[in-house]
Each structure stands twice: as structure tokens, then as C-alpha cells.
Amino acid sequence: MNKVFKFLGRDRDLSILGLVTTAVIVVLYLMLGSRLFSLGGLQSMSIQVSEFGFLALAMGLAMLIAGIDLSVVAAAGLSGVMAALTMSGKFIPITPENESQIIVLGVTVALVTGLLTGLLNGFIIAKLSVPPILATLGTMILYTGIGTAITSGSSVSLQVPSFAKLATSTVGPLPMVFVMLLAAFIVVSLILTRTRFGRKVYLFGENEVAARFSGIKSERVILMTYAMIGILVGLAAIVIIARANSMRVGFGESYLLQAILVVVLAGFNPLGGKGRVLNLGIALVLLQVISTSMTAFAFSPYAKNIVWGGILIAVMGMNHYLRAGAPRSRRTEPPTETVAIALEQSRR
């Protein structure tokens, strides 16, 4: 128990987030009981959180390198449309004999499309030095436009019934898509904490100038980070089309605000270099529980947006207040001794 308290004491964001999440769950359990926390209810929440969990993880990676990706939902939409077209039978006739191959091809198309969208974002930011918010705003419009032009704004239905089993199958009591999300969180966490690339991501986000002076190839860090974001976007598209059994441009537009909200709740610093995947997972649980409870209380979608926006502003204001004594930006500071030592270690 002492080790638990010592661990929580080292991370103020994790401690606050854990206490708030626990308090919210206890209060909602007393108010809603089995309406919210039955096995069926928990499985339903697990499936819903899996759709935008990948997008929130992608947004967190962007913020670790002091960026943002406004195109994640549009890129997921385009990836889903391309995969849905592959599995719609319009280009390749689908028969019982080739259905498995068509599914593998559709999944591959979603991942490759997501990867290409991430690489394009990374190229514009790293090679053309366009600020991330402007670069991804432009590509958000571009990806939406491409998807709309290909489908004329219509929904594309899948003609491979067995693919929908991905959204309904379970591993024990856990839905398969939620297991996929857990695996993605573990892999990204290991990459960030156990690899040289992960240390470079944090160091680049903490002090870009120091990273450049130390010899870290910042363009490569940006490209690889946005490539990871693209793969996560492709996985999000796979989960979405498996549940909906179709795809259309504009699906899940509210996920962008929710993804940003989760990352901010998790304590990620928009200036880069600070944020933990564990905190992101807890923030996802908190947001999904609140979202499902609002549905149980019959809140309208418009009221939900008001609540999300209000929470986002409140959290950002609280973070600004708590960090008021810290420098607003360390990106133009010369490398400190601590950072220089860490950078030297990252090159070994």
C-alpha cells in the first residue's frame, strides 16, 4: 500500500485524475446503479470507448511533440471509406471463397491509408515547417474533400457479414475491439518509455532547441510520430466500420473534441514533452462514464457538446492556474544541464 501512495505522490496529475474518476464512478453508481454498471452496460461502454480511444491516443502523441492533429477524425473517415469500398463488392466481386481475403485486403487498405495521411501531415510539418495546427487543419479539409468526392457524400455498406463479428466477439467478458485498444495502449506506452525513439519524442517536445543542438534529427522524430498517429487512425477506422457495418464521410465528428478533451484531462502539456499513456487511459474511462451517464439522464446531443466544451475550458483554466509559476514556454531556452545529460543518454 505504501508503494501505491509513493507512486501516486510522484505524479500529481495521476493522483488528481484517479481521485476524480473514482469519485465520479461512486456517485454515478449510487444514482444509476445497474442501469450503468451492469455487465452489458460495461461491455457497451467498452465498445464505444474503443472508437475514439485510438483517436485520443493519436492526439496524445501529437501533443507530446508540441503539436496537434486536427485531421484525425477526417483521416479515420477517409481510411474507413477506402476500406469500406474494398469490402463493398463494387470493385472485387465477393464470394464465400474469397471473403477472408477481402477482409484482410480491406484492413490493409485502412491501415495503409491511415499511414499515408499521417506521413503527409508529418511531411508538411517537418519538411515545410508549417505549424501543426495549420497543417492538420488543411489536411482535415483535404481528407474530408477526398472522401466526399469518392462517395458523393453517401454511405458505403460492407458486403462481408463476417467482418461485423469483430465488433460483437469477446475475449472472456471483454469485447475484442476493447482488447485491441488495450494492446495499442500497451505497445505505445512501451515505445515511449522503453525505446530510444520514445526518449527522443519526450526530449524533442520538452526542448526542441536542445534536441536540435544535441544532434537529434527532429524531422525524423516528427515523421515517425505522425506515422504512428496514422496507424492508430487506421485502427480507429477498422473499429468504426466493424460496428457500423458501413462508413460515410463525417462519421464521428464529435470525436475530435472528445479526443482533445481526453488528452487535456490526462495532463498532457500542449507545449509538449509531458504526458503519460496510463493517465490517458484513466481519462478515457472518466469521459466515457460521464458520456454514458448523460445518455441515461436523457441529455440531448447539444447539451453534451455544452458539457464537453465547459469541461475542456475548466480543465485548461485549472492547468494554467496550477502552472502559473512555471515558464510559459521552454522551447526557446538553451539546453539545461539536466536536459543535456538526458539527451546524451538518448544517443547511446
XYZ file of C-alpha atoms in Angstrom:
348
model
C 0.000 0.000 0.000
C 2.861 2.369 0.807
C 4.301 1.733 -2.637
C 0.963 2.718 -4.187
C 0.862 6.017 -2.268
C 4.531 6.658 -3.107
C 3.804 6.003 -6.797
C 0.795 8.353 -6.767
C 2.796 11.004 -4.936
C 5.283 11.157 -7.795
C 2.586 12.111 -10.330
C 0.197 14.839 -9.224
C -1.856 14.610 -12.443
C -2.352 10.859 -11.981
C -3.356 11.295 -8.334
C -5.914 14.013 -9.066
C -7.291 12.187 -12.095
C -7.565 8.893 -10.199
C -9.397 10.514 -7.278
C -11.798 12.427 -9.547
C -12.524 9.305 -11.616
C -13.179 7.219 -8.511
C -15.463 9.885 -7.018
C -17.442 10.264 -10.252
C -17.899 6.486 -10.617
C -19.060 6.113 -6.988
C -21.560 8.987 -7.279
C -22.957 7.717 -10.593
C -23.174 4.170 -9.246
C -25.262 5.410 -6.312
C -27.520 7.336 -8.704
C -27.836 4.876 -11.603
C -26.774 1.513 -10.206
C -27.245 -1.391 -12.602
C -28.587 0.934 -15.323
C -24.985 1.954 -15.903
C -22.751 -0.655 -14.305
C -24.300 -3.966 -15.387
C -22.138 -6.371 -17.417
C -23.997 -5.419 -20.580
C -23.615 -1.714 -19.808
C -19.892 -2.037 -19.188
C -19.414 -4.003 -22.419
C -21.356 -1.355 -24.324
C -19.151 1.385 -22.857
C -16.042 -0.631 -23.751
C -17.100 -0.779 -27.401
C -17.931 2.931 -27.518
C -14.677 3.998 -25.863
C -12.712 1.877 -28.340
C -13.890 4.011 -31.275
C -12.410 7.291 -30.094
C -9.783 5.758 -27.780
C -7.454 5.216 -30.751
C -8.029 8.821 -31.837
C -7.307 10.127 -28.324
C -4.072 8.120 -28.228
C -3.121 9.599 -31.599
C -3.870 13.119 -30.347
C -1.728 12.467 -27.257
C 1.248 11.511 -29.431
C 0.874 14.740 -31.395
C 0.850 16.812 -28.198
C 3.963 15.048 -26.873
C 5.951 16.694 -29.671
C 4.265 20.063 -29.058
C 1.839 19.591 -31.925
C -1.795 18.837 -32.530
C -3.616 16.803 -35.158
C -6.972 18.271 -36.144
C -7.242 15.789 -39.019
C -7.530 12.548 -37.022
C -11.293 12.191 -37.477
C -11.185 13.161 -41.164
C -8.271 10.760 -41.753
C -10.174 7.979 -39.983
C -13.189 8.770 -42.159
C -11.118 8.549 -45.341
C -9.430 5.321 -44.181
C -12.832 3.840 -43.337
C -14.285 4.858 -46.699
C -11.394 3.254 -48.594
C -11.707 0.061 -46.546
C -15.492 0.012 -46.923
C -15.196 0.420 -50.711
C -12.773 -2.521 -50.755
C -15.248 -4.662 -48.816
C -18.357 -3.404 -50.623
C -18.007 -5.667 -53.646
C -18.027 -2.739 -56.103
C -14.532 -3.392 -57.397
C -13.885 -7.021 -56.449
C -16.814 -9.490 -56.512
C -17.199 -11.103 -53.088
C -17.812 -14.829 -52.837
C -17.766 -17.175 -49.828
C -14.402 -18.455 -51.076
C -12.626 -15.086 -51.146
C -14.402 -13.327 -48.244
C -11.476 -13.808 -45.825
C -9.003 -12.430 -48.364
C -11.259 -9.418 -48.988
C -11.373 -8.705 -45.247
C -7.566 -8.870 -44.976
C -7.316 -6.567 -48.009
C -9.815 -4.101 -46.502
C -7.962 -3.991 -43.176
C -4.689 -3.454 -45.042
C -6.210 -0.637 -47.087
C -7.436 1.086 -43.895
C -4.003 0.853 -42.252
C -2.109 1.965 -45.364
C -4.485 4.888 -45.946
C -4.126 5.951 -42.314
C -0.345 5.659 -42.555
C -0.259 7.792 -45.714
C -2.389 10.511 -44.098
C -0.048 10.564 -41.104
C 3.051 10.708 -43.304
C 1.559 13.601 -45.300
C 0.912 15.522 -42.082
C 4.439 14.784 -40.882
C 5.954 15.816 -44.208
C 4.137 19.171 -44.246
C 5.149 19.895 -40.641
C 8.737 18.591 -40.767
C 9.826 19.467 -44.289
C 7.749 22.591 -44.999
C 7.870 23.919 -41.397
C 4.133 24.589 -41.370
C 2.765 24.878 -37.803
C 0.933 21.642 -36.857
C -2.400 23.356 -36.220
C -2.418 24.918 -39.706
C -1.035 21.833 -41.463
C -3.604 19.477 -39.948
C -6.419 21.996 -40.435
C -5.603 21.975 -44.137
C -5.333 18.194 -44.377
C -8.565 17.812 -42.396
C -10.349 19.684 -45.181
C -8.377 17.761 -47.811
C -9.204 14.296 -46.415
C -12.866 15.212 -45.999
C -12.966 16.512 -49.549
C -11.365 13.363 -50.985
C -13.767 11.121 -49.091
C -16.760 13.178 -50.191
C -15.630 13.209 -53.820
C -15.163 9.421 -53.857
C -18.523 8.614 -52.265
C -20.554 11.704 -53.266
C -21.341 12.011 -49.584
C -23.180 8.695 -49.486
C -22.710 5.879 -47.020
C -20.759 2.820 -48.217
C -22.119 -0.507 -46.938
C -19.960 -3.568 -46.353
C -20.861 -6.868 -48.042
C -18.745 -9.132 -45.847
C -21.006 -10.208 -42.941
C -18.229 -11.977 -41.031
C -16.299 -8.692 -40.595
C -19.034 -7.410 -38.263
C -18.106 -10.217 -35.835
C -15.078 -8.134 -34.880
C -17.411 -5.710 -33.070
C -19.501 -8.407 -31.369
C -16.939 -11.073 -30.461
C -15.419 -11.121 -26.989
C -12.307 -12.349 -25.207
C -13.791 -13.558 -21.950
C -16.031 -10.683 -20.796
C -14.071 -8.098 -22.820
C -15.138 -7.062 -26.333
C -12.485 -7.795 -28.958
C -12.258 -4.137 -30.045
C -11.549 -3.130 -26.435
C -8.774 -5.739 -26.276
C -7.344 -4.166 -29.436
C -7.402 -0.752 -27.733
C -5.667 -2.131 -24.631
C -2.984 -3.703 -26.833
C -2.447 -0.383 -28.626
C -2.069 1.445 -25.306
C 0.483 -1.111 -24.069
C 2.514 -1.017 -27.288
C 2.584 2.798 -27.454
C 3.462 3.007 -23.762
C 6.375 0.589 -24.225
C 7.603 2.524 -27.265
C 7.519 5.813 -25.351
C 9.098 4.540 -22.143
C 11.411 1.698 -23.200
C 12.896 2.759 -26.537
C 15.384 5.382 -27.680
C 12.766 6.802 -30.041
C 10.386 7.318 -27.108
C 13.008 9.283 -25.182
C 13.618 11.412 -28.262
C 9.899 12.159 -28.501
C 9.777 13.455 -24.932
C 13.035 15.382 -25.253
C 12.019 16.916 -28.567
C 8.704 18.007 -27.072
C 10.339 19.389 -23.940
C 13.015 21.432 -25.662
C 13.196 21.443 -29.447
C 16.230 23.726 -29.493
C 18.201 21.442 -27.181
C 17.175 18.446 -29.256
C 18.480 20.086 -32.430
C 21.784 21.075 -30.777
C 22.248 17.526 -29.479
C 22.081 16.062 -32.955
C 18.607 14.533 -32.751
C 17.083 14.516 -36.221
C 13.908 16.390 -35.457
C 12.397 15.819 -38.894
C 12.682 12.066 -38.440
C 11.066 12.278 -34.989
C 8.144 14.265 -36.411
C 7.689 11.931 -39.386
C 7.819 8.771 -37.281
C 5.433 10.217 -34.683
C 2.865 11.193 -37.303
C 3.323 7.790 -38.969
C 2.338 6.172 -35.648
C -0.621 8.544 -35.477
C -1.652 7.417 -38.970
C -1.585 3.744 -37.983
C -3.740 4.479 -34.920
C -6.157 6.369 -37.153
C -6.361 3.317 -39.436
C -7.144 1.091 -36.437
C -9.883 3.521 -35.373
C -11.392 3.276 -38.857
C -11.393 -0.547 -38.662
C -13.251 -0.475 -35.332
C -15.785 2.067 -36.609
C -16.709 0.209 -39.804
C -16.864 -3.115 -37.932
C -19.520 -1.712 -35.574
C -21.457 0.358 -38.105
C -21.047 -2.171 -40.978
C -20.742 0.870 -43.223
C -18.853 4.155 -43.485
C -19.561 7.683 -44.597
C -17.592 10.902 -44.509
C -18.369 12.969 -41.425
C -18.983 9.995 -39.154
C -17.888 10.702 -35.562
C -17.258 14.430 -35.982
C -17.741 14.925 -32.226
C -14.794 12.590 -31.586
C -12.316 15.403 -32.328
C -13.476 17.475 -29.355
C -13.636 14.382 -27.142
C -10.128 13.296 -28.150
C -8.690 16.727 -27.292
C -10.654 16.745 -24.034
C -9.293 13.319 -23.006
C -5.706 14.378 -23.700
C -6.105 17.606 -21.714
C -7.795 15.730 -18.849
C -4.866 13.296 -18.817
C -2.465 16.159 -18.084
C -0.678 16.308 -21.444
C 1.100 19.631 -21.903
C 0.112 21.323 -25.198
C 3.664 22.743 -25.262
C 4.979 19.177 -25.483
C 7.210 16.830 -23.514
C 4.728 15.864 -20.793
C 2.059 13.179 -20.708
C 1.592 9.521 -19.775
C -0.369 6.811 -21.546
C -1.678 5.486 -18.201
C -3.250 8.871 -17.428
C -4.772 8.883 -20.894
C -6.451 5.536 -20.221
C -7.943 6.757 -16.938
C -9.185 9.948 -18.606
C -10.870 7.813 -21.275
C -12.714 5.851 -18.584
C -13.804 9.067 -16.870
C -15.088 10.656 -20.072
C -16.919 7.531 -21.240
C -18.641 7.063 -17.868
C -19.800 10.702 -17.910
C -20.950 10.379 -21.543
C -22.955 7.211 -20.879
C -24.500 8.696 -17.739
C -25.634 11.761 -19.699
C -27.386 9.393 -22.114
C -29.012 7.651 -19.149
C -30.178 11.059 -17.877
C -31.598 11.775 -21.388
C -29.304 14.726 -22.136
C -29.595 15.923 -25.739
C -26.512 15.788 -28.030
C -26.436 19.596 -27.943
C -26.304 19.588 -24.163
C -23.452 17.075 -24.338
C -21.423 19.435 -26.501
C -22.026 22.222 -23.992
C -20.811 19.964 -21.183
C -17.715 18.837 -23.149
C -16.822 22.404 -24.037
C -17.352 23.561 -20.465
C -15.186 20.756 -19.060
C -12.441 21.487 -21.596
C -12.338 25.200 -20.725
C -12.443 24.456 -16.997
C -9.579 21.938 -17.175
C -7.429 24.210 -19.331
C -8.064 27.093 -16.945
C -7.147 24.933 -13.946
C -3.966 23.734 -15.658
C -3.000 27.323 -16.453
C -3.596 28.296 -12.838
C -1.538 25.364 -11.484
C 1.320 26.092 -13.882
C 1.216 29.853 -13.436
C 4.553 29.800 -11.657
C 6.240 27.810 -14.415
C 7.681 29.380 -17.563
C 5.086 29.634 -20.343
C 7.416 28.078 -22.869
C 10.749 26.411 -22.664
C 11.127 25.872 -26.375
C 13.493 28.784 -26.913
C 15.577 28.237 -23.808
C 19.133 26.956 -24.121
C 19.593 23.343 -23.049
C 19.812 22.922 -19.309
C 22.328 20.596 -17.717
C 19.616 18.037 -16.924
C 18.268 18.059 -20.456
C 21.760 17.869 -21.931
C 22.551 14.785 -19.827
C 19.286 13.150 -20.846
C 19.960 13.950 -24.478
C 23.398 12.426 -24.246
C 21.858 9.277 -22.759
C 19.299 9.122 -25.569
C 22.079 8.985 -28.170
C 23.762 5.976 -26.574
